[in-house]
CSV table of C-alpha atoms in Angstrom, one decimal:
chain,number,residue,atom,x,y,z
T,155,MET,CA,-113.1,-67.5,-6.5
T,156,ALA,CA,-112.8,-71.0,-7.9
T,157,GLU,CA,-111.3,-71.9,-11.3
T,158,PRO,CA,-114.1,-72.7,-13.9
T,159,GLU,CA,-111.9,-74.8,-16.0
T,160,LYS,CA,-109.8,-77.8,-14.8
T,161,GLU,CA,-106.1,-77.0,-15.3
T,162,THR,CA,-103.9,-79.8,-16.9
T,163,LYS,CA,-100.7,-79.7,-15.2
T,164,LEU,CA,-97.6,-81.6,-16.1
T,165,LEU,CA,-94.4,-81.3,-13.9
T,166,GLY,CA,-95.9,-78.1,-12.6
T,167,ARG,CA,-96.6,-76.3,-15.6
T,168,ASN,CA,-100.1,-75.5,-16.6
T,169,LEU,CA,-100.3,-77.1,-20.2
T,170,SER,CA,-103.3,-75.0,-21.5
T,171,GLN,CA,-101.2,-71.8,-20.6
T,172,ILE,CA,-98.3,-72.7,-23.0
T,173,PRO,CA,-99.0,-71.1,-26.4
T,174,CYS,CA,-99.7,-73.4,-29.3
T,175,PHE,CA,-99.3,-76.6,-27.0
T,176,ARG,CA,-102.8,-77.6,-27.0
T,177,GLU,CA,-103.5,-77.0,-30.7
T,178,THR,CA,-100.4,-78.6,-31.9
T,179,PHE,CA,-100.9,-82.0,-30.0
T,180,LEU,CA,-104.7,-82.0,-30.7
T,181,TYR,CA,-103.9,-81.8,-34.5
T,182,SER,CA,-100.9,-84.1,-34.5
T,183,ILE,CA,-102.6,-86.8,-32.4
T,184,SER,CA,-105.7,-86.7,-34.5
T,185,SER,CA,-104.0,-86.7,-37.8
T,186,GLY,CA,-101.8,-89.4,-36.8
T,187,LEU,CA,-104.7,-91.5,-35.6
T,188,ALA,CA,-106.7,-90.8,-38.7
T,189,ALA,CA,-103.7,-91.5,-41.2
T,190,GLY,CA,-103.0,-94.9,-39.3
T,191,LEU,CA,-106.6,-95.8,-39.5
T,192,ILE,CA,-107.0,-95.0,-43.1
T,193,ASN,CA,-104.0,-96.8,-44.1
T,194,PHE,CA,-105.0,-99.9,-42.2
T,195,MET,CA,-108.5,-99.9,-43.7
T,196,LEU,CA,-106.8,-99.7,-47.2
T,197,THR,CA,-104.1,-102.2,-46.7
T,198,SER,CA,-104.9,-104.3,-43.5
T,199,ARG,CA,-101.2,-104.1,-42.4
T,200,VAL,CA,-101.0,-103.5,-38.8
T,201,GLN,CA,-97.5,-102.7,-38.3
T,202,ARG,CA,-97.0,-100.3,-41.4
T,203,SER,CA,-100.4,-98.4,-40.3
T,204,ALA,CA,-98.8,-97.9,-36.9
T,205,HIS,CA,-95.5,-96.7,-38.4
T,206,LEU,CA,-97.3,-94.3,-40.6
T,207,ALA,CA,-99.6,-93.1,-37.6
T,208,PHE,CA,-96.4,-92.4,-35.5
T,209,GLY,CA,-94.5,-90.7,-38.4
T,210,VAL,CA,-97.5,-88.3,-39.2
T,211,TYR,CA,-97.9,-87.6,-35.5
T,212,GLY,CA,-94.2,-86.6,-35.4
T,213,CYS,CA,-94.2,-84.6,-38.5
T,214,VAL,CA,-97.4,-82.7,-37.7
T,215,THR,CA,-96.2,-82.0,-34.2
T,216,ILE,CA,-92.9,-80.3,-35.4
T,217,GLY,CA,-94.4,-78.7,-38.4
T,218,TYR,CA,-97.5,-77.1,-36.8
T,219,TRP,CA,-95.5,-76.1,-33.4
T,220,SER,CA,-92.9,-74.4,-35.6
T,221,PHE,CA,-95.6,-72.5,-37.8
T,222,CYS,CA,-97.8,-71.7,-34.7
T,223,ARG,CA,-94.9,-70.4,-32.6
T,224,TYR,CA,-93.5,-68.4,-35.5
T,225,ASN,CA,-96.8,-66.5,-36.1
T,226,PHE,CA,-97.3,-66.1,-32.3
T,227,ALA,CA,-94.0,-64.5,-32.1
T,228,LYS,CA,-94.8,-62.2,-35.0
T,229,GLU,CA,-98.1,-61.2,-33.5
T,230,LYS,CA,-96.4,-60.6,-30.0
T,231,PHE,CA,-94.0,-58.3,-31.7
T,232,ASN,CA,-96.6,-56.4,-33.6
T,233,MET,CA,-98.9,-56.0,-30.5
T,234,GLY,CA,-95.8,-54.7,-28.7
T,235,ARG,CA,-95.2,-52.2,-31.2
T,236,LEU,CA,-98.9,-51.2,-31.3
T,237,GLN,CA,-99.0,-50.8,-27.5
T,238,ASN,CA,-95.9,-48.7,-27.6
T,239,ALA,CA,-97.3,-46.4,-30.2
T,240,MET,CA,-100.5,-46.2,-28.1
T,241,GLN,CA,-98.8,-45.2,-25.1
T,242,LYS,CA,-96.8,-42.7,-27.1
T,243,GLN,CA,-99.8,-41.3,-28.7
T,244,ALA,CA,-101.3,-40.6,-25.2
T,245,LEU,CA,-98.1,-38.9,-24.0
T,246,TYR,CA,-97.7,-36.7,-27.1
T,247,GLU,CA,-101.5,-35.8,-27.5
T,248,GLY,CA,-101.9,-32.0,-27.8
T,249,THR,CA,-98.2,-31.3,-27.9
T,250,ASP,CA,-95.9,-30.0,-30.7
T,251,MET,CA,-94.6,-33.6,-31.1
T,252,GLU,CA,-97.9,-34.8,-32.2
T,253,LYS,CA,-98.1,-32.0,-34.8
T,254,GLU,CA,-94.8,-33.0,-36.1
T,255,ILE,CA,-95.6,-36.8,-36.2
T,256,LYS,CA,-98.9,-36.0,-38.2
T,257,ARG,CA,-96.9,-33.7,-40.6
T,258,LYS,CA,-94.3,-36.4,-41.3
T,259,ASP,CA,-97.3,-38.9,-41.9
W,262,MET,CA,-93.1,-67.2,-6.0
W,263,ALA,CA,-92.0,-70.8,-5.5
W,264,THR,CA,-94.5,-72.9,-3.4
W,265,TRP,CA,-94.3,-76.4,-2.1
W,266,GLY,CA,-93.9,-79.0,-4.9
W,267,HIS,CA,-93.1,-76.3,-7.5
W,268,LEU,CA,-91.2,-78.1,-10.3
W,269,GLY,CA,-91.1,-75.7,-13.2
W,270,PHE,CA,-90.4,-71.9,-13.6
W,271,GLN,CA,-92.0,-69.2,-11.9
W,272,ASP,CA,-94.5,-67.0,-13.7
W,273,SER,CA,-92.3,-64.5,-15.5
W,274,ALA,CA,-92.2,-60.9,-14.4
W,275,SER,CA,-89.6,-59.7,-17.2
W,276,PRO,CA,-89.7,-60.0,-21.1
W,277,LEU,CA,-86.4,-61.8,-21.2
W,278,MET,CA,-87.8,-64.5,-18.5
W,279,GLU,CA,-90.9,-64.8,-20.7
W,280,GLN,CA,-88.5,-65.5,-23.7
W,281,LEU,CA,-86.6,-68.1,-21.7
W,282,ILE,CA,-89.9,-69.9,-20.7
W,283,PHE,CA,-90.9,-69.9,-24.4
W,284,PHE,CA,-87.5,-71.6,-25.3
W,285,HIS,CA,-87.9,-74.0,-22.6
W,286,ASP,CA,-91.3,-75.0,-24.0
W,287,HIS,CA,-90.0,-75.3,-27.5
W,288,THR,CA,-87.1,-77.4,-26.5
W,289,MET,CA,-89.5,-79.5,-24.4
W,290,VAL,CA,-91.6,-80.3,-27.4
W,291,VAL,CA,-88.8,-81.4,-29.2
W,292,LEU,CA,-87.6,-83.5,-26.5
W,293,ILE,CA,-91.2,-85.2,-26.1
W,294,LEU,CA,-91.0,-85.9,-29.8
W,295,ILE,CA,-87.6,-87.6,-29.5
W,296,THR,CA,-88.6,-89.6,-26.5
W,297,THR,CA,-92.0,-90.7,-27.8
W,298,PHE,CA,-90.2,-91.8,-31.1
W,299,VAL,CA,-87.5,-93.8,-29.3
W,300,GLY,CA,-90.1,-95.3,-27.1
W,301,TYR,CA,-92.3,-96.3,-30.0
W,302,MET,CA,-89.1,-97.8,-31.8
W,303,MET,CA,-88.5,-99.8,-28.7
W,304,ALA,CA,-92.0,-101.1,-28.4
W,305,ALA,CA,-92.2,-102.0,-32.1
W,306,MET,CA,-89.0,-104.1,-31.8
W,307,PHE,CA,-89.9,-106.0,-28.6
W,308,PRO,CA,-92.2,-108.5,-30.3
W,309,ASN,CA,-90.0,-108.8,-33.2
W,310,ALA,CA,-88.4,-112.3,-33.3
W,311,PHE,CA,-86.4,-112.1,-36.4
W,312,VAL,CA,-82.6,-111.9,-36.3
W,313,ASN,CA,-80.5,-110.3,-39.2
W,314,ARG,CA,-77.5,-112.4,-39.4
W,315,PHE,CA,-75.9,-110.0,-42.1
W,316,LEU,CA,-76.3,-106.9,-40.1
W,317,LEU,CA,-73.2,-105.0,-41.1
W,318,GLU,CA,-72.3,-101.3,-42.3
W,319,ASN,CA,-75.8,-100.4,-43.7
W,320,GLN,CA,-74.7,-96.8,-45.0
W,321,THR,CA,-78.3,-95.7,-45.7
W,322,ILE,CA,-79.4,-96.0,-42.1
W,323,GLU,CA,-76.2,-94.5,-40.8
W,324,VAL,CA,-76.7,-91.5,-43.0
W,325,ILE,CA,-80.4,-91.0,-42.0
W,326,TRP,CA,-79.6,-91.3,-38.3
W,327,THR,CA,-76.8,-88.7,-38.6
W,328,ILE,CA,-78.6,-86.3,-40.8
W,329,LEU,CA,-82.0,-86.2,-38.8
W,330,PRO,CA,-80.4,-85.5,-35.3
W,331,ALA,CA,-78.5,-82.7,-36.9
W,332,ILE,CA,-81.7,-81.0,-38.3
W,333,ILE,CA,-83.4,-81.5,-35.1
W,334,LEU,CA,-80.6,-79.8,-33.4
W,335,ILE,CA,-80.9,-77.0,-35.7
W,336,PHE,CA,-84.4,-76.5,-34.6
W,337,ILE,CA,-83.2,-76.2,-31.1
W,338,ALA,CA,-80.0,-74.1,-31.9
W,339,LEU,CA,-81.5,-71.3,-33.8
W,340,PRO,CA,-83.9,-70.0,-31.1
W,341,SER,CA,-81.2,-70.7,-28.5
W,342,LEU,CA,-78.7,-68.3,-30.2
W,343,ARG,CA,-81.6,-65.7,-30.9
W,344,LEU,CA,-82.2,-65.8,-26.9
W,345,LEU,CA,-78.4,-65.7,-26.2
W,346,TYR,CA,-77.8,-62.5,-28.1
W,347,LEU,CA,-81.1,-61.1,-26.9
W,348,LEU,CA,-80.1,-61.3,-23.3
W,349,ASP,CA,-76.8,-59.3,-24.3
W,350,GLU,CA,-78.5,-56.5,-26.1
W,351,VAL,CA,-77.6,-53.1,-25.2
W,352,ASN,CA,-80.5,-50.9,-23.7
W,353,ASN,CA,-80.6,-47.7,-21.9
W,354,PRO,CA,-81.3,-48.1,-18.3
W,355,SER,CA,-83.2,-45.3,-16.5
W,356,ILE,CA,-82.1,-46.2,-13.0
W,357,THR,CA,-79.1,-48.0,-11.6
W,358,LEU,CA,-79.2,-50.0,-8.2
W,359,LYS,CA,-76.1,-51.3,-6.5
W,360,THR,CA,-76.2,-54.4,-4.3
W,361,ILE,CA,-73.5,-55.5,-1.9
W,362,GLY,CA,-73.4,-58.9,-0.5
W,363,HIS,CA,-72.5,-59.3,3.1
W,364,GLN,CA,-72.4,-62.2,5.5
W,365,TRP,CA,-75.3,-62.6,5.7
W,366,TYR,CA,-77.6,-59.9,4.3
W,367,TRP,CA,-77.9,-57.6,1.2
W,368,SER,CA,-77.3,-53.9,1.1
W,369,TYR,CA,-78.8,-51.7,-1.6
W,370,GLU,CA,-77.7,-48.3,-2.6
W,371,TYR,CA,-79.9,-46.1,-4.9
W,372,SER,CA,-77.4,-43.4,-5.8
W,373,ASP,CA,-78.9,-41.9,-9.1
W,374,PHE,CA,-80.6,-38.9,-7.4
W,375,LEU,CA,-81.2,-38.9,-3.8
W,376,GLN,CA,-78.6,-41.2,-1.7
W,377,VAL,CA,-80.8,-44.0,-0.4
W,378,GLU,CA,-79.0,-46.9,1.3
W,379,PHE,CA,-80.4,-49.6,3.3
W,380,ASP,CA,-79.8,-53.1,4.6
W,381,SER,CA,-82.0,-56.0,3.9
W,382,TYR,CA,-82.0,-58.8,6.6
W,383,MET,CA,-84.2,-61.8,6.5
W,384,THR,CA,-87.2,-61.6,8.9
W,385,PRO,CA,-86.4,-64.3,11.7
W,386,SER,CA,-89.3,-67.0,11.8
W,387,ASN,CA,-90.1,-66.1,15.5
W,388,GLU,CA,-90.8,-62.5,14.4
W,389,LEU,CA,-92.8,-63.4,11.3
W,390,ASP,CA,-96.4,-62.4,10.8
W,391,LEU,CA,-99.0,-65.2,10.3
W,392,SER,CA,-99.1,-64.2,6.6
W,393,GLY,CA,-95.4,-63.8,6.1
W,394,PHE,CA,-93.2,-66.2,4.0
W,395,ARG,CA,-90.8,-68.2,6.1
W,396,LEU,CA,-87.2,-67.7,5.2
W,397,LEU,CA,-88.1,-65.4,2.3
W,398,ASP,CA,-89.4,-62.2,3.8
W,399,VAL,CA,-87.2,-59.5,4.6
W,400,ASP,CA,-87.3,-56.3,6.5
W,401,ASN,CA,-86.6,-53.7,3.8
W,402,ARG,CA,-87.6,-54.7,0.2
W,403,THR,CA,-85.9,-53.6,-2.8
W,404,VAL,CA,-88.4,-51.2,-4.5
W,405,LEU,CA,-88.1,-50.8,-8.1
W,406,PRO,CA,-90.3,-48.9,-10.7
W,407,MET,CA,-92.4,-51.1,-13.3
W,408,ASN,CA,-91.7,-50.9,-17.2
W,409,THR,CA,-88.3,-49.3,-16.5
W,410,GLN,CA,-85.2,-50.8,-17.5
W,411,VAL,CA,-82.9,-51.2,-14.4
W,412,ARG,CA,-79.2,-51.7,-14.2
W,413,MET,CA,-77.8,-53.8,-11.2
W,414,LEU,CA,-74.3,-53.4,-10.1
W,415,VAL,CA,-73.6,-56.5,-8.0
W,416,THR,CA,-70.6,-56.9,-5.7
W,417,ALA,CA,-69.6,-58.3,-2.3
W,418,ALA,CA,-67.9,-57.1,0.9
W,419,ASP,CA,-66.4,-60.2,2.3
W,420,VAL,CA,-66.9,-63.6,0.3
W,421,ILE,CA,-68.7,-64.7,-2.7
W,422,HIS,CA,-72.5,-64.3,-2.8
W,423,SER,CA,-75.1,-64.4,-5.8
W,424,TRP,CA,-77.8,-62.2,-6.4
W,425,THR,CA,-80.8,-63.6,-8.2
W,426,VAL,CA,-84.6,-63.4,-8.6
W,427,PRO,CA,-85.8,-66.4,-10.7
W,428,ALA,CA,-89.2,-64.5,-11.9
W,429,LEU,CA,-87.1,-62.0,-13.5
W,430,GLY,CA,-84.5,-64.3,-14.9
W,431,VAL,CA,-81.6,-62.7,-13.5
W,432,LYS,CA,-78.7,-64.0,-11.5
W,433,ALA,CA,-75.1,-62.4,-11.0
W,434,ASP,CA,-72.3,-63.5,-8.7
W,435,ALA,CA,-71.2,-60.9,-6.1
W,436,ILE,CA,-67.5,-61.1,-6.0
W,437,PRO,CA,-65.6,-59.1,-3.7
W,438,GLY,CA,-63.3,-56.5,-5.6
W,439,ARG,CA,-65.4,-57.1,-8.8
W,440,LEU,CA,-68.6,-55.2,-10.1
W,441,ASN,CA,-71.0,-57.4,-12.2
W,442,GLN,CA,-73.8,-55.6,-14.2
W,443,ILE,CA,-77.1,-57.2,-15.0
W,444,SER,CA,-80.1,-55.4,-16.8
W,445,PHE,CA,-83.6,-56.2,-16.6
W,446,MET,CA,-87.1,-54.8,-16.6
W,447,VAL,CA,-90.0,-55.7,-14.5
W,448,ASN,CA,-93.2,-55.7,-16.5
W,449,ARG,CA,-95.9,-56.3,-13.7
W,450,PRO,CA,-96.5,-55.1,-10.2
W,451,GLY,CA,-95.8,-57.4,-7.3
W,452,LEU,CA,-93.4,-59.2,-4.9
W,453,PHE,CA,-90.6,-61.2,-6.4
W,454,PHE,CA,-88.5,-63.4,-4.2
W,455,GLY,CA,-84.9,-64.8,-4.6
W,456,GLN,CA,-82.2,-66.4,-2.4
W,457,CYS,CA,-78.5,-66.0,-2.4
W,458,SER,CA,-77.1,-68.6,-4.8
W,459,GLU,CA,-73.4,-68.9,-3.9
W,460,ILE,CA,-72.4,-70.7,-0.5
W,461,CYS,CA,-71.2,-68.1,1.8
W,462,GLY,CA,-71.1,-69.5,5.2
W,463,ALA,CA,-73.4,-70.6,7.9
W,464,ASN,CA,-76.3,-68.4,7.0
W,465,HIS,CA,-76.2,-68.7,3.3
W,466,SER,CA,-79.8,-70.1,3.1
W,467,PHE,CA,-81.1,-67.2,5.3
W,468,MET,CA,-80.1,-64.0,3.2
W,469,PRO,CA,-83.1,-63.7,0.9
W,470,ILE,CA,-83.9,-61.0,-1.8
W,471,VAL,CA,-87.2,-59.4,-2.2
W,472,VAL,CA,-88.0,-57.1,-5.1
W,473,GLU,CA,-91.1,-55.0,-4.8
W,474,SER,CA,-92.3,-53.7,-8.2
W,475,VAL,CA,-94.5,-50.7,-8.0
W,476,SER,CA,-95.7,-47.8,-10.4
W,477,VAL,CA,-93.2,-45.1,-11.2
W,478,SER,CA,-95.3,-42.5,-9.0
W,479,ALA,CA,-95.2,-44.8,-6.0
W,480,PHE,CA,-91.5,-45.5,-6.4
W,481,LEU,CA,-90.7,-41.8,-6.5
W,482,ASN,CA,-92.9,-41.4,-3.3
W,483,TRP,CA,-91.1,-44.0,-1.7
W,484,ILE,CA,-87.5,-42.8,-2.7
W,485,SER,CA,-88.3,-39.3,-1.5
W,486,SER,CA,-89.7,-40.6,1.8
W,487,SER,CA,-86.6,-42.9,2.3
W,488,SER,CA,-84.3,-40.1,1.7
W,489,ASP,CA,-85.7,-38.1,4.5
W,490,LEU,CA,-85.0,-40.9,7.1
């Protein structure tokens, strides 16, 4: 079966499979470009606009990456707990343990 | 498993390896940032024809380029330390597997319930199936149950070897007269390959490791059929 989407590979890693990677660089590159362009339109200073564009790119990259990965880790942890609870529920269904858990809840 | 031109990590088969890959990705983003920043600074300075005749002891910039790298290193250090302690966490293994390195094969012992022991030799290339993996396939694979915490005790009978499976993120030296303990859990079924990682003589490259991860019921079937032999 052929892959429907084209994979973006860098050094053997499929970049689209790295959580938060695509969104981080999408937002950071576009916000950097936007900030640089707006600054250039307002000030007509090429070098300063370029520095600003790069600075915004760096800040948004590290900021959004940290924020996104933190949320990903929290969600992953909660999904793991939910999965664990669902597995245990299937195991305990109809037994005395289930009655005890329901009584405690 | 590793294929031709494989530069990065193999897909993880263990929660710890998954965390290692996440940490690698995080550090790689930080490194990309630093590299692009330095590259941009260099590119910005190339067309600059000005020369500062009084460039001496600028305290402000010295403070900035000391504090900023320290902050960036904190961004790397905190996940690193979290992972370091996570790798050493105590867990309750359900099964213990002993492996002994020999020149030049691995032997495995499952002594929890039924005494199951076997040797695992590399399949020679001239005896390999058309679908076999050259220098990686073995005659007897190490079968382990899925989603079960496994304790591995690694030692050697003659010289130092090293037992490793990259997809599981485990590696332990097999040293004669010493027992090294590692703990892992395989969270998906499949075949996971590794190779001896400590020079041990002429056939050091020809003593691979194959872990076959199966469901618990399939593992119990295999163990009971192996003990009958």
